[in-house]
CSV table of C-alpha atoms and ligand atoms in Angstrom, one decimal:
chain,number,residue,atom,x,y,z
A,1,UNK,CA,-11.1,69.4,-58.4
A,2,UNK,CA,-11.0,69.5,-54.9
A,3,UNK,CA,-7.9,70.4,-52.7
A,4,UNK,CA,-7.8,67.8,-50.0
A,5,UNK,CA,-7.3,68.8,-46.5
A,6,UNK,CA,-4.4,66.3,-45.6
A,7,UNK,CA,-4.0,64.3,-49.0
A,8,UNK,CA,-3.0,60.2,-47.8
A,9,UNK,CA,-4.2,58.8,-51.2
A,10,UNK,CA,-1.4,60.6,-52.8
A,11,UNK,CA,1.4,59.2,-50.4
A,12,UNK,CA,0.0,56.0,-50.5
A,13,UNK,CA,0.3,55.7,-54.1
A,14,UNK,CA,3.8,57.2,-54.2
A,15,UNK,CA,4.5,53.9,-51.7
A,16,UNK,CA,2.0,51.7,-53.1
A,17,UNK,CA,4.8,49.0,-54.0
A,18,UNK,CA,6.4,49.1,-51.0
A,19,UNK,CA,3.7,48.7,-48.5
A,20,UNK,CA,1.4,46.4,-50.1
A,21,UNK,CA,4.7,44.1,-50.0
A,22,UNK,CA,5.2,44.7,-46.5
A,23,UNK,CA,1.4,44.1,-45.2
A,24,UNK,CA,1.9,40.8,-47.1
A,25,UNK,CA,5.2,39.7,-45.7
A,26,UNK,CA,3.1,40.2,-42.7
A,27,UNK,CA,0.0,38.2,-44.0
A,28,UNK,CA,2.3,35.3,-45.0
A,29,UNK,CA,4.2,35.2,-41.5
A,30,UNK,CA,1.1,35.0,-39.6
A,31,UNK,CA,2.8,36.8,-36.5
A,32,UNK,CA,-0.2,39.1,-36.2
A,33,UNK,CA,0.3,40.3,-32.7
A,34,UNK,CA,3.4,41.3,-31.6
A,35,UNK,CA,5.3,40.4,-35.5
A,36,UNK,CA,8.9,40.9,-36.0
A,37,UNK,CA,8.0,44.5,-37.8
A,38,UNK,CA,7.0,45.8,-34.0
A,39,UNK,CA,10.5,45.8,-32.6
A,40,UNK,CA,11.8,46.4,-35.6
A,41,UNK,CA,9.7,49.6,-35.8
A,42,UNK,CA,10.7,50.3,-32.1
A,43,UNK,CA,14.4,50.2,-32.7
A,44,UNK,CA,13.6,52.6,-36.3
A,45,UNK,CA,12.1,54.6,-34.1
A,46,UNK,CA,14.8,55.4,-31.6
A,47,UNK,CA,17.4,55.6,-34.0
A,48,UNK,CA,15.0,58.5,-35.6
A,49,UNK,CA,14.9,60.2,-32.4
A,50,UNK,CA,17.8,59.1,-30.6
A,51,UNK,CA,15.7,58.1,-27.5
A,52,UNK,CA,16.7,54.6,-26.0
A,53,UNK,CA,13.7,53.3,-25.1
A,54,UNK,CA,10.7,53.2,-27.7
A,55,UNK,CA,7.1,51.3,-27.0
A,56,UNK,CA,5.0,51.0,-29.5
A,57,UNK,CA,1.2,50.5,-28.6
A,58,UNK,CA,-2.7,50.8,-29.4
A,59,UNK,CA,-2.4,54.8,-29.7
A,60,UNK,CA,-1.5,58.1,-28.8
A,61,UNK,CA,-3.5,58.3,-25.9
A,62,UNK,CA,-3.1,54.6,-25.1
A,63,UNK,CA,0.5,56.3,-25.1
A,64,UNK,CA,-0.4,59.3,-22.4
A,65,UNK,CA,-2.3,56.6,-20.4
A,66,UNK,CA,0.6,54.2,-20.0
A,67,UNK,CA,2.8,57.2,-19.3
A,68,UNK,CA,0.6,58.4,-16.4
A,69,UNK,CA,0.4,54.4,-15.4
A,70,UNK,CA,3.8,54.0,-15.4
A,71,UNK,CA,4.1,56.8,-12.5
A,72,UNK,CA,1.0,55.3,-10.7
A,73,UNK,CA,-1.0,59.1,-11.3
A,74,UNK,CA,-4.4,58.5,-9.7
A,75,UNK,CA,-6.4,60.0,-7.1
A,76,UNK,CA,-5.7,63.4,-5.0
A,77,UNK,CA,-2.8,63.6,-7.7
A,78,UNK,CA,-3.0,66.8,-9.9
A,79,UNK,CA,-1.2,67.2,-13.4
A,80,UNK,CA,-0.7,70.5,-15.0
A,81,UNK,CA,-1.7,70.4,-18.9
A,82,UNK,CA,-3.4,73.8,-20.9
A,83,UNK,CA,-6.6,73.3,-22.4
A,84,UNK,CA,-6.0,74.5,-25.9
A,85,UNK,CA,-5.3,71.2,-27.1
A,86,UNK,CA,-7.2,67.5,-27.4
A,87,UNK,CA,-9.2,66.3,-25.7
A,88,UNK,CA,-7.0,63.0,-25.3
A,89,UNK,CA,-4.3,65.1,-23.3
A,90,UNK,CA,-6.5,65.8,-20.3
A,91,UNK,CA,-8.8,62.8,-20.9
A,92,UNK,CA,-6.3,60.5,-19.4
A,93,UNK,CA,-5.7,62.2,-16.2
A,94,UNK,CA,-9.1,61.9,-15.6
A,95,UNK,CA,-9.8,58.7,-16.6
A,96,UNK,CA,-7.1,57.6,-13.8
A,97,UNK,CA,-9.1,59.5,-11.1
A,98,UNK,CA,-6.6,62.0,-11.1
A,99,UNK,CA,-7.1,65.7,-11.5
A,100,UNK,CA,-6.5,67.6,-14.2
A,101,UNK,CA,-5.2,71.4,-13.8
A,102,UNK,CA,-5.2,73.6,-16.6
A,103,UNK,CA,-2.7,76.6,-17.7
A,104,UNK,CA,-3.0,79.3,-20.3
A,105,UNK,CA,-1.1,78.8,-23.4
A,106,UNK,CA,1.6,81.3,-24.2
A,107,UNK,CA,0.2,83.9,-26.5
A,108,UNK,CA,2.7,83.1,-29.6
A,109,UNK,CA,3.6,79.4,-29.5
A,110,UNK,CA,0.2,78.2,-28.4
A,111,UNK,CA,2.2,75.8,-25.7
A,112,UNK,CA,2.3,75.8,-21.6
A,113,UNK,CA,3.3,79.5,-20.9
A,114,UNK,CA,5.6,78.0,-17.9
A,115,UNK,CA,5.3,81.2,-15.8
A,116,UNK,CA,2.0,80.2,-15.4
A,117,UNK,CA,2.2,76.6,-14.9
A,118,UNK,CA,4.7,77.9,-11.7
A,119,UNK,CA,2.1,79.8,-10.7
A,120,UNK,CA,-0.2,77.4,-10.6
A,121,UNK,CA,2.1,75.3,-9.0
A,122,UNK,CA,2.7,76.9,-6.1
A,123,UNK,CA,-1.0,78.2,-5.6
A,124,UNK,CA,-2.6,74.8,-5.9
A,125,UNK,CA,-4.8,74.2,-3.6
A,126,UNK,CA,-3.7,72.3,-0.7
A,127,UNK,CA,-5.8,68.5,-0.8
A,128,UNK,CA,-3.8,68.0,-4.5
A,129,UNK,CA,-0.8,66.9,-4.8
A,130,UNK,CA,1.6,68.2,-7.5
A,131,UNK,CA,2.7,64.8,-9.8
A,132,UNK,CA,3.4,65.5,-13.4
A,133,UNK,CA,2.6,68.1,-16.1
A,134,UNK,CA,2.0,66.9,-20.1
A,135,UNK,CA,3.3,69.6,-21.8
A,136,UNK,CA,1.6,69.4,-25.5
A,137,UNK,CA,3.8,70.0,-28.5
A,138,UNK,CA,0.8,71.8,-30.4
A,139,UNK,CA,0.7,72.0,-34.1
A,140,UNK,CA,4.0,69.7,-34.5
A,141,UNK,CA,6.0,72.6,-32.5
A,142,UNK,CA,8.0,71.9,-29.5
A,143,UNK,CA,6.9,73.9,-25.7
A,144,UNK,CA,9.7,75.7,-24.4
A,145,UNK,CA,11.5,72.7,-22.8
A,146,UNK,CA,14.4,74.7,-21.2
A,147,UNK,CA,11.9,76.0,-19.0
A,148,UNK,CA,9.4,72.8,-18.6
A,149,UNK,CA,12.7,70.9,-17.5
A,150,UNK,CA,13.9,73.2,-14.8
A,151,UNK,CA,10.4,73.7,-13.7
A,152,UNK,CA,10.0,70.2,-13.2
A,153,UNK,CA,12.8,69.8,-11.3
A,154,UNK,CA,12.4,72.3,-9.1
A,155,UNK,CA,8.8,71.0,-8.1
A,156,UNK,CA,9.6,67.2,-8.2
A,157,UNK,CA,7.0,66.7,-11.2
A,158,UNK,CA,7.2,64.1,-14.0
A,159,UNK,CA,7.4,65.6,-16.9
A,160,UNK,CA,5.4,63.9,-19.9
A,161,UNK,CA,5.7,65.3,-23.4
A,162,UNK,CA,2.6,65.2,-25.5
A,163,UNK,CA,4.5,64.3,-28.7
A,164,UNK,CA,1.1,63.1,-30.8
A,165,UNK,CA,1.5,66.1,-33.1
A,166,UNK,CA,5.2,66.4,-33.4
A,167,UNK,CA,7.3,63.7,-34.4
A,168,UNK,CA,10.1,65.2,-37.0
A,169,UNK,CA,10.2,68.5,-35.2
A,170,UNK,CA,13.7,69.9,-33.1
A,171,UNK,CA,14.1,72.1,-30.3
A,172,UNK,CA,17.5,72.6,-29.9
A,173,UNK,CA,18.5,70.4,-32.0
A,174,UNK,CA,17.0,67.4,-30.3
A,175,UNK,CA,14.1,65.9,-31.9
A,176,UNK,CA,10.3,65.7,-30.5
A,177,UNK,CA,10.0,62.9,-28.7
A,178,UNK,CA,12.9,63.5,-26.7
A,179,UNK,CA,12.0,65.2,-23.9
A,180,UNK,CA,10.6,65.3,-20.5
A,181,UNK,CA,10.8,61.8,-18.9
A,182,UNK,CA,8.5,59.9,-20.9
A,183,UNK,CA,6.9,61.1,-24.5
A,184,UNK,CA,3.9,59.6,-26.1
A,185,UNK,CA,3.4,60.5,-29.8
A,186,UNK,CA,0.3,58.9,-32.2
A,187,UNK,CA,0.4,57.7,-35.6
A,188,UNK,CA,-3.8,58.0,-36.2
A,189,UNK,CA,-3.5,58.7,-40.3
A,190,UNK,CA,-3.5,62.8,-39.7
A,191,UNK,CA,-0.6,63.7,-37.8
A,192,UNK,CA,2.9,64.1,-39.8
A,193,UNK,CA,4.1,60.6,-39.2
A,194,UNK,CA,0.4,58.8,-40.0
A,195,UNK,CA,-0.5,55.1,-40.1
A,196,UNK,CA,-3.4,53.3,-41.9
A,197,UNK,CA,-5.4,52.9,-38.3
A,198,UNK,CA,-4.6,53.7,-34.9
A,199,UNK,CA,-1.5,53.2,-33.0
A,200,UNK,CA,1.0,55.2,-30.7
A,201,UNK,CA,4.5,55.0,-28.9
A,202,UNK,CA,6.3,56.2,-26.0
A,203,UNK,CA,9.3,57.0,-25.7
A,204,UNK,CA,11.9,57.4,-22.6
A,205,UNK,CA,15.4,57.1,-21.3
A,206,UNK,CA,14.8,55.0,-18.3
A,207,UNK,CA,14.9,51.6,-18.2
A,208,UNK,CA,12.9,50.9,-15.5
A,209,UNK,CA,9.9,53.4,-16.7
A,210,UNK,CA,10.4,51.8,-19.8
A,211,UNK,CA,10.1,48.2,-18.2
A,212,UNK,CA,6.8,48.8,-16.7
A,213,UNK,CA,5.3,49.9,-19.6
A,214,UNK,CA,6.4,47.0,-21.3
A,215,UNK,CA,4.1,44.9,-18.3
A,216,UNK,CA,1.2,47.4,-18.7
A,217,UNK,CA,1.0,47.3,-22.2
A,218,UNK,CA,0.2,43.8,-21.4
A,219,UNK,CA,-2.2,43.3,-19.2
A,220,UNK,CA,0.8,43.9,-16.2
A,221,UNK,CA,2.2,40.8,-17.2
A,222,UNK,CA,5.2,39.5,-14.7
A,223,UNK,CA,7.2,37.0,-16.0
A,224,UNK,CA,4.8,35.6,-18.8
A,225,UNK,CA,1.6,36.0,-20.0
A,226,UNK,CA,-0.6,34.0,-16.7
A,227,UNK,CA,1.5,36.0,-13.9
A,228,UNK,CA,-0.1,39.7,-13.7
A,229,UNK,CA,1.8,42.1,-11.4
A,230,UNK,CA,0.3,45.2,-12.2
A,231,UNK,CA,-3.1,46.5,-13.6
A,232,UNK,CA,-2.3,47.1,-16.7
A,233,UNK,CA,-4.1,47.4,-20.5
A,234,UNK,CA,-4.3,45.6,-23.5
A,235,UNK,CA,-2.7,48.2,-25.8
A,236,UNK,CA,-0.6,46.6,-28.5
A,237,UNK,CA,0.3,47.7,-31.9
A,238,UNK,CA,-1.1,45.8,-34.7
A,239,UNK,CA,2.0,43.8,-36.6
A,240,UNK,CA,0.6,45.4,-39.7
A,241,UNK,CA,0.5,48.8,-38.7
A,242,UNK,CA,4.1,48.2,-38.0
A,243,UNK,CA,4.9,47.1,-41.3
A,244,UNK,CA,3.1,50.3,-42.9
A,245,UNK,CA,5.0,52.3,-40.5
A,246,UNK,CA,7.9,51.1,-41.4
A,247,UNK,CA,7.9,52.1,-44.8
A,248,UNK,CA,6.1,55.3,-43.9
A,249,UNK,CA,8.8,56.2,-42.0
A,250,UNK,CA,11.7,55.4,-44.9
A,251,UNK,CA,10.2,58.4,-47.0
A,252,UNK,CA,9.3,60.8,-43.6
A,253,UNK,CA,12.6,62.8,-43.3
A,254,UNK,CA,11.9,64.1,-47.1
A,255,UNK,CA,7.9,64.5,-46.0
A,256,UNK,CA,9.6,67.0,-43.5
A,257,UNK,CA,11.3,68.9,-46.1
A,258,UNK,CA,8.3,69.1,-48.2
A,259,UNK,CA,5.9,70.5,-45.4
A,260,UNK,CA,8.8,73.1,-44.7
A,261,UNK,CA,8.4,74.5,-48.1
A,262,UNK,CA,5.1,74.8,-47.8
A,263,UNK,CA,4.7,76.5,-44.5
A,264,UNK,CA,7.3,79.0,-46.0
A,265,UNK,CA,5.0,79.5,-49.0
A,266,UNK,CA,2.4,80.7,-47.1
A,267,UNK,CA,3.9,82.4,-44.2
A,268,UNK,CA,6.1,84.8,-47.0
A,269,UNK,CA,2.8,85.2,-48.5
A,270,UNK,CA,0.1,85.5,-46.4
A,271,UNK,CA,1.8,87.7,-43.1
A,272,UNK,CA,0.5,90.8,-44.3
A,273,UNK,CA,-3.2,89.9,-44.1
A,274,UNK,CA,-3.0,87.4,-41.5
A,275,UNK,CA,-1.1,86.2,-38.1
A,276,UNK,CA,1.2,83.1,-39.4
A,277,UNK,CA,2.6,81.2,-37.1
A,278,UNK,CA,5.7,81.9,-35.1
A,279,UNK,CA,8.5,79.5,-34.4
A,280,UNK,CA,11.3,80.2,-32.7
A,281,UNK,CA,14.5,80.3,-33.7
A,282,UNK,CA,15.6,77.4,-31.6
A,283,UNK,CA,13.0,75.4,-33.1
A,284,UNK,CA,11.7,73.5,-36.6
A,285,UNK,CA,7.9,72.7,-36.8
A,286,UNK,CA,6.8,69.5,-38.4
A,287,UNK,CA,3.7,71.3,-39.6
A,288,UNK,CA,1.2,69.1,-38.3
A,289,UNK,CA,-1.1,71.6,-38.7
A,290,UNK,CA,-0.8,75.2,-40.6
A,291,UNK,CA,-2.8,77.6,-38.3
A,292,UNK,CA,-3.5,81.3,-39.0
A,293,UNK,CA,-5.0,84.1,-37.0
A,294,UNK,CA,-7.7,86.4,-38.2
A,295,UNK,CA,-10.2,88.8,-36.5
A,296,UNK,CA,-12.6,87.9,-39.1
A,297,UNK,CA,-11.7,84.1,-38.6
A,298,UNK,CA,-15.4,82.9,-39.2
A,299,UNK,CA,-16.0,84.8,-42.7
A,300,UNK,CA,-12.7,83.6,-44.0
A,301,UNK,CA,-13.8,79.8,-43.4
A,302,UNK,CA,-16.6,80.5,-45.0
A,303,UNK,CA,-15.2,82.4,-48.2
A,304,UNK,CA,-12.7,79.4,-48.6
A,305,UNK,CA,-15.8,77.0,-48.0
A,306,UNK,CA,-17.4,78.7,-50.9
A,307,UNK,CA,-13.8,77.8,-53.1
A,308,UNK,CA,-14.3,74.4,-52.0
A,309,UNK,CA,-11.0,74.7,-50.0
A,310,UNK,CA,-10.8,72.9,-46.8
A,311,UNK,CA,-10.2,74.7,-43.4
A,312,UNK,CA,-10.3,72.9,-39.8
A,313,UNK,CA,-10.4,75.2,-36.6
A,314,UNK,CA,-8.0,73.3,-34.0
A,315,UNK,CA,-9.6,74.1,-31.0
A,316,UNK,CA,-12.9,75.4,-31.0
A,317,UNK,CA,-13.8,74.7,-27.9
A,318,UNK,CA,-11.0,75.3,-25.3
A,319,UNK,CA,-11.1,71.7,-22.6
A,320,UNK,CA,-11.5,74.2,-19.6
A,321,UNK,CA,-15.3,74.6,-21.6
A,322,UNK,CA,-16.3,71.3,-22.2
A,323,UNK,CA,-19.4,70.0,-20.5
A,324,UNK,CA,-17.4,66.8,-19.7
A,325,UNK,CA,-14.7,68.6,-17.4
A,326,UNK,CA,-17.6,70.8,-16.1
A,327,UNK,CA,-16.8,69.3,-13.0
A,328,UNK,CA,-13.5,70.7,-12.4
A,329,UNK,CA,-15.1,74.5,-11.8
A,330,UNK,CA,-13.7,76.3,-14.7
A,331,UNK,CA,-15.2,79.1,-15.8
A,332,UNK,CA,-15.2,81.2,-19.3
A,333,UNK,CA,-12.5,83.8,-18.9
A,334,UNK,CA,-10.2,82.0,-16.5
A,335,UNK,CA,-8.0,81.1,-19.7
A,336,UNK,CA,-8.1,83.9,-21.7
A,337,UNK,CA,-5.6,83.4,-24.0
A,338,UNK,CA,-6.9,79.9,-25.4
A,339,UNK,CA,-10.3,81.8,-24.9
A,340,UNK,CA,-9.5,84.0,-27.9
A,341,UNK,CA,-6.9,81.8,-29.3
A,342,UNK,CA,-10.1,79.9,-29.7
A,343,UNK,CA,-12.3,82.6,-31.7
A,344,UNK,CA,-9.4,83.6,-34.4
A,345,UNK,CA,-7.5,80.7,-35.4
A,346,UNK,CA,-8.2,78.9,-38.6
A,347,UNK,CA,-6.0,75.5,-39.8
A,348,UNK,CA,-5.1,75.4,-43.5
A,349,UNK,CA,-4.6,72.5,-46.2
A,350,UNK,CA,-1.2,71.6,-45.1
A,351,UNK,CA,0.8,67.8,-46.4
A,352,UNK,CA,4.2,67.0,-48.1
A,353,UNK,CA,2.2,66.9,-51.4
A,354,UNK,CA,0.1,69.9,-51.7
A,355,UNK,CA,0.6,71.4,-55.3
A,356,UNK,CA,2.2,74.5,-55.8
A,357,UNK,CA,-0.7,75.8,-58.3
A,358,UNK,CA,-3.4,74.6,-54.8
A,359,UNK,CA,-1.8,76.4,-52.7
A,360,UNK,CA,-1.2,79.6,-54.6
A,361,UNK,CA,-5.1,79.3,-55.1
A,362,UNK,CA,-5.4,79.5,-51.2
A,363,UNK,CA,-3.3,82.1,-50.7
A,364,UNK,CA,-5.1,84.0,-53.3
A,365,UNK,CA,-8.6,83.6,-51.8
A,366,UNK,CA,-7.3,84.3,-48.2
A,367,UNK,CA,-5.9,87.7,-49.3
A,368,UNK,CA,-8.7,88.2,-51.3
A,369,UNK,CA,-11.0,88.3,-47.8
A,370,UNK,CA,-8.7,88.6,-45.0
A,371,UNK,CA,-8.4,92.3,-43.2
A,372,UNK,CA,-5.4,92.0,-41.4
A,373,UNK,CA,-2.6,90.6,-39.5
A,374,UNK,CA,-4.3,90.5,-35.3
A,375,UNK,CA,-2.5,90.5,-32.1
A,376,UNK,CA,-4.1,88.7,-29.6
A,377,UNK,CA,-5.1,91.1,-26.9
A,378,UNK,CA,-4.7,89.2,-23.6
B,401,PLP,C1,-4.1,63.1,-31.7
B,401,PLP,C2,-3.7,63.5,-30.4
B,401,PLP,C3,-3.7,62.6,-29.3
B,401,PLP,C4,-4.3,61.3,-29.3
B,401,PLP,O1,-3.8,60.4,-30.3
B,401,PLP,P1,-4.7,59.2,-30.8
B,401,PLP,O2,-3.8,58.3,-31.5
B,401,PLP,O3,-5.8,59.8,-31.6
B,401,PLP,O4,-5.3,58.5,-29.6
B,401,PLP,C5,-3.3,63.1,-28.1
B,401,PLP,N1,-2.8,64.4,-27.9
B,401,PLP,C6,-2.8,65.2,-28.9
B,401,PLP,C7,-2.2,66.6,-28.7
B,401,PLP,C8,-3.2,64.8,-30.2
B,401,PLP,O5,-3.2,65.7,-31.2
């Protein structure tokens, strides 16, 4: 028996019922694009995080795109972000022409350590112009928005929350997907609220913002579908991937409490042999993924390979390194902490219905290899 990494055949079945009805309902109305089940989904949605305004669309990074659309981010604009997350974060700004800036991570949340982005906002260099920074909510945990919110302020930047791993988690008692000005989050089948397929949403508090992504979504449509006012994308959620959705997101609250328990299993077992993750106090993870730290990272991976127990390493490859942003002039050592963020961190099986007897099998073979707990050194 194998212990799957994220297990969706298991939820599926314990929904079977329910969403095979609401695929058909779907089948049998025949409103394909734009069904009933989208605004339906939208208004779900808002209610869950008690933001007004909720777009659904194509994906998360369809999501980031529209957000940096919706601000007109292009060319000789610059837009902080760190580059220990995906690809898609940065992706975007460059696909608009715009130019990405990274920051180093903070060294125990693995989000935007804002005393650097100020840093780097003050010393950027003079033919950019400071727009907006995405602030990445890595591993379903929330960046320190307190500080992202004054800072943005301060500057004049437009703050977009990369919400694609975090739906379900709090800061402050406020739930992911409220923050910044605009939030994008994804629902591709691995993150913590998952569809069967891709598709995203943003998320925002103005109407206006919230009005032109409504027009880009579409193609810039004006007043109907032949009168185009902006440049804009087609980047629509499918009716049926609403309807999943839907009835994904009846049973998510309690898929919440589930990943809780088991992030608490393993962090109360596993802290003295390993880093767990730290979350602070003003915070809930929704446990998107389960990420240790280990100086002997690789040989872990491959005992547990040897188990047959799944690992992922979330990021391998830090964006400031990757030929396609070679470009920009980064070199190694100008992030370090992602650098060896990079090197030591090692994702676990983590989902709502990981069995007790699995995990206490991974726990087992982790302490049976694992030296220590590491600090990062930078
Ligand atoms: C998954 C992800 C995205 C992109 O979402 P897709 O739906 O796959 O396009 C963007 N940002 C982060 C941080 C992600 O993890």
């Amino acid at each position: 028996m194998n212990i799957p990494f994220i297990d969706l055949k298991q939820q599926y079945l314990n929904i079977e019922d329910e969403v095979n009805n609401s695929i058909l309902k779907v089948l049998q109305h025949g409103q394909y694009i734009m069904g009933p089940e989208i605004r339906d989904l939208e208004n779900k949605l808002a209610e869950f995080t008690g933001v007004k305004h909720v777009l659904t669309c194509s994906s998360g990074t369809d999501a980031l795109l529209l957000s940096l659309m919706a601000r007109n981010i292009g060319p000789g604009d610059a837009v902080f972000t760190t580059p220990f997350t995906f690809i898609a974060t940065a992706e975007v700004i460059a696909l608009l022409g715009a130019t990405p800036v990274f920051v180093d991570i903070d060294k125990r949340t693995f989000n935007i350590d804002p005393q650097k982005l100020e840093e780097k906002i003050v010393s950027l260099q003079k033919n950019l112009k400071p727009k907006a920074i995405i602030s990445v909510d890595l591993f379903g945990l929330c960046a320190d928005y307190n500080s992202l919110n004054s800072i943005a302020q301060k500057h004049n930047l437009f703050l977009i929350e990369d919400a694609a791993q975090s739906l379900g988690a709090t800061y402050e008692n406020k739930k992911a997907g409220a923050f910044g000005h605009i939030a994008a989050t994804s629902f591709y089948p691995a993150k913590p609220l998952g569809g069967y397929g891709d598709s995203g949403a943003v998320f925002t508090n103005d109407k206006a913002t919230y009005d032109k992504m409504v027009s880009l979504r579409v193609h810039g449509q004006g007043k109907n579908k032949y009168d185009n006012v902006h440049l804009g994308l087609n980047a629509r959620m499918d009716t049926i991937q609403a309807a999943i959705l839907l009835k994904k997101l009846q049973i998510f609250p309690q898929e919440i409490e589930q990943r809780q328990k088991v992030a608490q299993i393993y962090s109360s077992n596993l802290g003295d042999y390993v880093t767990t993750p730290f979350v602070p106090e003003n915070c809930t993870s929704t446990w998107a993924q389960y990420s240790i730290l280990s100086e002997n990272r690789d040989t872990i991976q491959q005992h547990l390979k040897e188990k047959k127990i799944p690992t992922c390493i979330f990021y391998i490859k830090p964006l400031h390194l990757q030929d396609v942003f070679k470009y920009l002039g980064y070199k190694q050592g100008d992030f370090p902490v992602s650098e060896e963020l990079s090197q030591k961190i090692i994702s676990l099986p983590m989902h709502p219905y990981l069995k007790e007897d699995d995990q206490q099998q991974i726990i087992k073979e982790i302490i049976t290899i694992a030296k220590k707990p590491c600090l990062l050194n930078n």
